[in-house]
JSON list of C-alpha atoms in Angstrom, two decimals:
[
{"chain": "N", "resi": 1, "resn": "ALA", "atom": "CA", "xyz": [6.63, 1.26, 4.01]},
{"chain": "N", "resi": 2, "resn": "GLY", "atom": "CA", "xyz": [7.43, 2.09, 0.43]},
{"chain": "N", "resi": 3, "resn": "ASP", "atom": "CA", "xyz": [10.45, 1.60, -1.77]},
{"chain": "N", "resi": 4, "resn": "LEU", "atom": "CA", "xyz": [9.95, -2.15, -1.70]},
{"chain": "N", "resi": 5, "resn": "ALA", "atom": "CA", "xyz": [11.87, -3.44, -4.70]},
{"chain": "N", "resi": 6, "resn": "TYR", "atom": "CA", "xyz": [13.69, -0.37, -6.02]},
{"chain": "N", "resi": 7, "resn": "ALA", "atom": "CA", "xyz": [12.64, -1.72, -9.41]},
{"chain": "N", "resi": 8, "resn": "ASP", "atom": "CA", "xyz": [12.81, 1.73, -11.02]},
{"chain": "N", "resi": 9, "resn": "GLY", "atom": "CA", "xyz": [11.00, 0.63, -14.17]},
{"chain": "N", "resi": 10, "resn": "TYR", "atom": "CA", "xyz": [12.54, -2.84, -14.45]},
{"chain": "N", "resi": 11, "resn": "PRO", "atom": "CA", "xyz": [9.78, -5.44, -13.80]},
{"chain": "N", "resi": 12, "resn": "GLU", "atom": "CA", "xyz": [12.29, -8.27, -13.33]},
{"chain": "N", "resi": 13, "resn": "ARG", "atom": "CA", "xyz": [13.52, -6.52, -10.17]},
{"chain": "N", "resi": 14, "resn": "TRP", "atom": "CA", "xyz": [10.02, -6.91, -8.74]},
{"chain": "N", "resi": 15, "resn": "ASP", "atom": "CA", "xyz": [10.28, -10.63, -9.45]},
{"chain": "N", "resi": 16, "resn": "SER", "atom": "CA", "xyz": [13.67, -11.00, -7.78]},
{"chain": "N", "resi": 17, "resn": "PHE", "atom": "CA", "xyz": [12.49, -9.03, -4.74]},
{"chain": "N", "resi": 18, "resn": "GLY", "atom": "CA", "xyz": [9.42, -11.27, -4.55]},
{"chain": "N", "resi": 19, "resn": "ARG", "atom": "CA", "xyz": [11.63, -14.38, -4.52]},
{"chain": "N", "resi": 20, "resn": "VAL", "atom": "CA", "xyz": [13.71, -12.93, -1.68]},
{"chain": "N", "resi": 21, "resn": "MET", "atom": "CA", "xyz": [10.56, -11.99, 0.30]},
{"chain": "N", "resi": 22, "resn": "GLU", "atom": "CA", "xyz": [8.69, -15.25, -0.34]},
{"chain": "N", "resi": 23, "resn": "PRO", "atom": "CA", "xyz": [10.03, -17.22, 2.68]},
{"chain": "N", "resi": 24, "resn": "LEU", "atom": "CA", "xyz": [9.12, -14.40, 5.07]},
{"chain": "N", "resi": 25, "resn": "ALA", "atom": "CA", "xyz": [5.78, -13.58, 3.45]},
{"chain": "N", "resi": 26, "resn": "ALA", "atom": "CA", "xyz": [4.82, -17.27, 3.54]},
{"chain": "N", "resi": 27, "resn": "GLU", "atom": "CA", "xyz": [5.09, -17.22, 7.35]},
{"chain": "N", "resi": 28, "resn": "VAL", "atom": "CA", "xyz": [4.35, -13.63, 8.40]},
{"chain": "N", "resi": 29, "resn": "PRO", "atom": "CA", "xyz": [1.58, -11.35, 7.11]},
{"chain": "N", "resi": 30, "resn": "VAL", "atom": "CA", "xyz": [3.15, -8.48, 5.19]},
{"chain": "N", "resi": 31, "resn": "LEU", "atom": "CA", "xyz": [1.20, -5.23, 4.85]},
{"chain": "N", "resi": 32, "resn": "THR", "atom": "CA", "xyz": [2.72, -2.46, 2.76]},
{"chain": "N", "resi": 33, "resn": "ALA", "atom": "CA", "xyz": [2.32, 1.13, 1.68]},
{"chain": "N", "resi": 34, "resn": "GLY", "atom": "CA", "xyz": [3.83, 2.37, -1.55]},
{"chain": "N", "resi": 35, "resn": "GLY", "atom": "CA", "xyz": [6.58, 4.94, -1.89]},
{"chain": "N", "resi": 36, "resn": "ASN", "atom": "CA", "xyz": [8.24, 6.92, -4.63]},
{"chain": "N", "resi": 37, "resn": "HIS", "atom": "CA", "xyz": [9.96, 3.89, -6.20]},
{"chain": "N", "resi": 38, "resn": "GLU", "atom": "CA", "xyz": [6.57, 2.23, -6.70]},
{"chain": "N", "resi": 39, "resn": "PHE", "atom": "CA", "xyz": [5.34, 5.32, -8.54]},
{"chain": "N", "resi": 40, "resn": "ALA", "atom": "CA", "xyz": [8.33, 6.92, -10.30]},
{"chain": "N", "resi": 41, "resn": "TYR", "atom": "CA", "xyz": [10.40, 5.71, -13.25]},
{"chain": "N", "resi": 42, "resn": "GLY", "atom": "CA", "xyz": [7.26, 4.85, -15.20]},
{"chain": "N", "resi": 43, "resn": "GLU", "atom": "CA", "xyz": [6.05, 2.45, -12.50]},
{"chain": "N", "resi": 44, "resn": "SER", "atom": "CA", "xyz": [2.78, 4.34, -11.87]},
{"chain": "N", "resi": 45, "resn": "TRP", "atom": "CA", "xyz": [1.77, 1.77, -9.21]},
{"chain": "N", "resi": 46, "resn": "VAL", "atom": "CA", "xyz": [1.23, -0.94, -11.87]},
{"chain": "N", "resi": 47, "resn": "SER", "atom": "CA", "xyz": [3.71, -3.53, -10.56]},
{"chain": "N", "resi": 48, "resn": "TYR", "atom": "CA", "xyz": [3.03, -2.63, -6.92]},
{"chain": "N", "resi": 49, "resn": "ASN", "atom": "CA", "xyz": [-0.75, -3.03, -7.26]},
{"chain": "N", "resi": 50, "resn": "ALA", "atom": "CA", "xyz": [-0.39, -6.30, -9.18]},
{"chain": "N", "resi": 51, "resn": "ARG", "atom": "CA", "xyz": [2.03, -7.85, -6.69]},
{"chain": "N", "resi": 52, "resn": "TYR", "atom": "CA", "xyz": [0.94, -6.37, -3.35]},
{"chain": "N", "resi": 53, "resn": "PRO", "atom": "CA", "xyz": [-2.84, -6.26, -3.02]},
{"chain": "N", "resi": 54, "resn": "MET", "atom": "CA", "xyz": [-3.75, -4.75, 0.32]},
{"chain": "N", "resi": 55, "resn": "PRO", "atom": "CA", "xyz": [-7.07, -5.15, 2.19]},
{"chain": "N", "resi": 56, "resn": "PHE", "atom": "CA", "xyz": [-8.43, -1.86, 0.86]},
{"chain": "N", "resi": 57, "resn": "ARG", "atom": "CA", "xyz": [-11.91, -3.07, -0.09]},
{"chain": "N", "resi": 58, "resn": "ALA", "atom": "CA", "xyz": [-12.50, -4.56, 3.37]},
{"chain": "N", "resi": 59, "resn": "SER", "atom": "CA", "xyz": [-11.78, -1.13, 4.86]},
{"chain": "N", "resi": 60, "resn": "GLY", "atom": "CA", "xyz": [-14.11, 0.70, 2.49]},
{"chain": "N", "resi": 61, "resn": "SER", "atom": "CA", "xyz": [-11.29, 2.26, 0.49]},
{"chain": "N", "resi": 62, "resn": "THR", "atom": "CA", "xyz": [-11.48, 2.66, -3.26]},
{"chain": "N", "resi": 63, "resn": "SER", "atom": "CA", "xyz": [-7.73, 2.32, -3.76]},
{"chain": "N", "resi": 64, "resn": "ASN", "atom": "CA", "xyz": [-5.02, -0.22, -2.96]},
{"chain": "N", "resi": 65, "resn": "LEU", "atom": "CA", "xyz": [-2.89, 2.79, -2.00]},
{"chain": "N", "resi": 66, "resn": "TRP", "atom": "CA", "xyz": [-4.75, 3.59, 1.22]},
{"chain": "N", "resi": 67, "resn": "TRP", "atom": "CA", "xyz": [-6.35, 1.08, 3.54]},
{"chain": "N", "resi": 68, "resn": "SER", "atom": "CA", "xyz": [-6.80, -0.01, 7.15]},
{"chain": "N", "resi": 69, "resn": "ARG", "atom": "CA", "xyz": [-6.95, -3.26, 9.03]},
{"chain": "N", "resi": 70, "resn": "ASP", "atom": "CA", "xyz": [-7.32, -4.36, 12.62]},
{"chain": "N", "resi": 71, "resn": "VAL", "atom": "CA", "xyz": [-4.26, -6.33, 13.72]},
{"chain": "N", "resi": 72, "resn": "GLY", "atom": "CA", "xyz": [-4.79, -7.58, 17.23]},
{"chain": "N", "resi": 73, "resn": "PRO", "atom": "CA", "xyz": [-5.71, -4.56, 19.37]},
{"chain": "N", "resi": 74, "resn": "ALA", "atom": "CA", "xyz": [-4.22, -2.07, 16.85]},
{"chain": "N", "resi": 75, "resn": "HIS", "atom": "CA", "xyz": [-6.05, -0.37, 14.01]},
{"chain": "N", "resi": 76, "resn": "VAL", "atom": "CA", "xyz": [-3.38, -0.01, 11.31]},
{"chain": "N", "resi": 77, "resn": "ILE", "atom": "CA", "xyz": [-3.88, 2.70, 8.68]},
{"chain": "N", "resi": 78, "resn": "ALA", "atom": "CA", "xyz": [-1.78, 3.12, 5.54]},
{"chain": "N", "resi": 79, "resn": "LEU", "atom": "CA", "xyz": [-1.95, 6.38, 3.60]},
{"chain": "N", "resi": 80, "resn": "CYS", "atom": "CA", "xyz": [-0.44, 7.45, 0.31]},
{"chain": "N", "resi": 81, "resn": "SER", "atom": "CA", "xyz": [1.51, 10.69, 0.15]},
{"chain": "N", "resi": 82, "resn": "TYR", "atom": "CA", "xyz": [1.37, 10.53, -3.66]},
{"chain": "N", "resi": 83, "resn": "ALA", "atom": "CA", "xyz": [-2.43, 10.71, -3.78]},
{"chain": "N", "resi": 84, "resn": "ALA", "atom": "CA", "xyz": [-4.50, 13.79, -3.05]},
{"chain": "N", "resi": 85, "resn": "THR", "atom": "CA", "xyz": [-4.94, 14.43, 0.67]},
{"chain": "N", "resi": 86, "resn": "HIS", "atom": "CA", "xyz": [-6.81, 17.73, 0.63]},
{"chain": "N", "resi": 87, "resn": "GLU", "atom": "CA", "xyz": [-10.24, 18.07, 2.23]},
{"chain": "N", "resi": 88, "resn": "GLY", "atom": "CA", "xyz": [-12.80, 16.41, -0.02]},
{"chain": "N", "resi": 89, "resn": "SER", "atom": "CA", "xyz": [-10.28, 14.16, -1.79]},
{"chain": "N", "resi": 90, "resn": "ALA", "atom": "CA", "xyz": [-11.06, 10.44, -1.95]},
{"chain": "N", "resi": 91, "resn": "GLN", "atom": "CA", "xyz": [-8.27, 9.54, 0.47]},
{"chain": "N", "resi": 92, "resn": "HIS", "atom": "CA", "xyz": [-9.17, 12.27, 2.96]},
{"chain": "N", "resi": 93, "resn": "SER", "atom": "CA", "xyz": [-12.88, 11.40, 2.89]},
{"chain": "N", "resi": 94, "resn": "TRP", "atom": "CA", "xyz": [-12.09, 7.70, 3.37]},
{"chain": "N", "resi": 95, "resn": "LEU", "atom": "CA", "xyz": [-9.76, 8.47, 6.29]},
{"chain": "N", "resi": 96, "resn": "LEU", "atom": "CA", "xyz": [-12.41, 10.50, 8.10]},
{"chain": "N", "resi": 97, "resn": "ARG", "atom": "CA", "xyz": [-14.95, 7.66, 7.66]},
{"chain": "N", "resi": 98, "resn": "ASP", "atom": "CA", "xyz": [-12.43, 5.07, 8.78]},
{"chain": "N", "resi": 99, "resn": "LEU", "atom": "CA", "xyz": [-11.41, 7.01, 11.88]},
{"chain": "N", "resi": 100, "resn": "SER", "atom": "CA", "xyz": [-15.06, 7.60, 12.81]},
{"chain": "N", "resi": 101, "resn": "ARG", "atom": "CA", "xyz": [-15.61, 3.82, 12.98]},
{"chain": "N", "resi": 102, "resn": "ILE", "atom": "CA", "xyz": [-12.88, 3.22, 15.56]},
{"chain": "N", "resi": 103, "resn": "ASP", "atom": "CA", "xyz": [-14.30, 2.70, 19.06]},
{"chain": "N", "resi": 104, "resn": "ARG", "atom": "CA", "xyz": [-11.49, 2.11, 21.52]}
]
């Protein structure tokens, strides 16, 4: 989770990381959550969101930065520590809705 390419503002590093990951990602589903290197150094999630779309819409989220997905018997949830998490924030409200739908 997070710090995927350590691109630090250099888009070509995202490309080289993608080439290294391609053989694995072609065979195994890869689900990610962003970290400080996807946000800092002028990144502002732009390269991360363009290259790593997560299943956020399917989980009712409004952001690629927080999402959930059922994987086998597990309900996997990814949250973003760089987005607001206080009560009433978009991420917090989504999380409460998502958790309320789990029936296990």
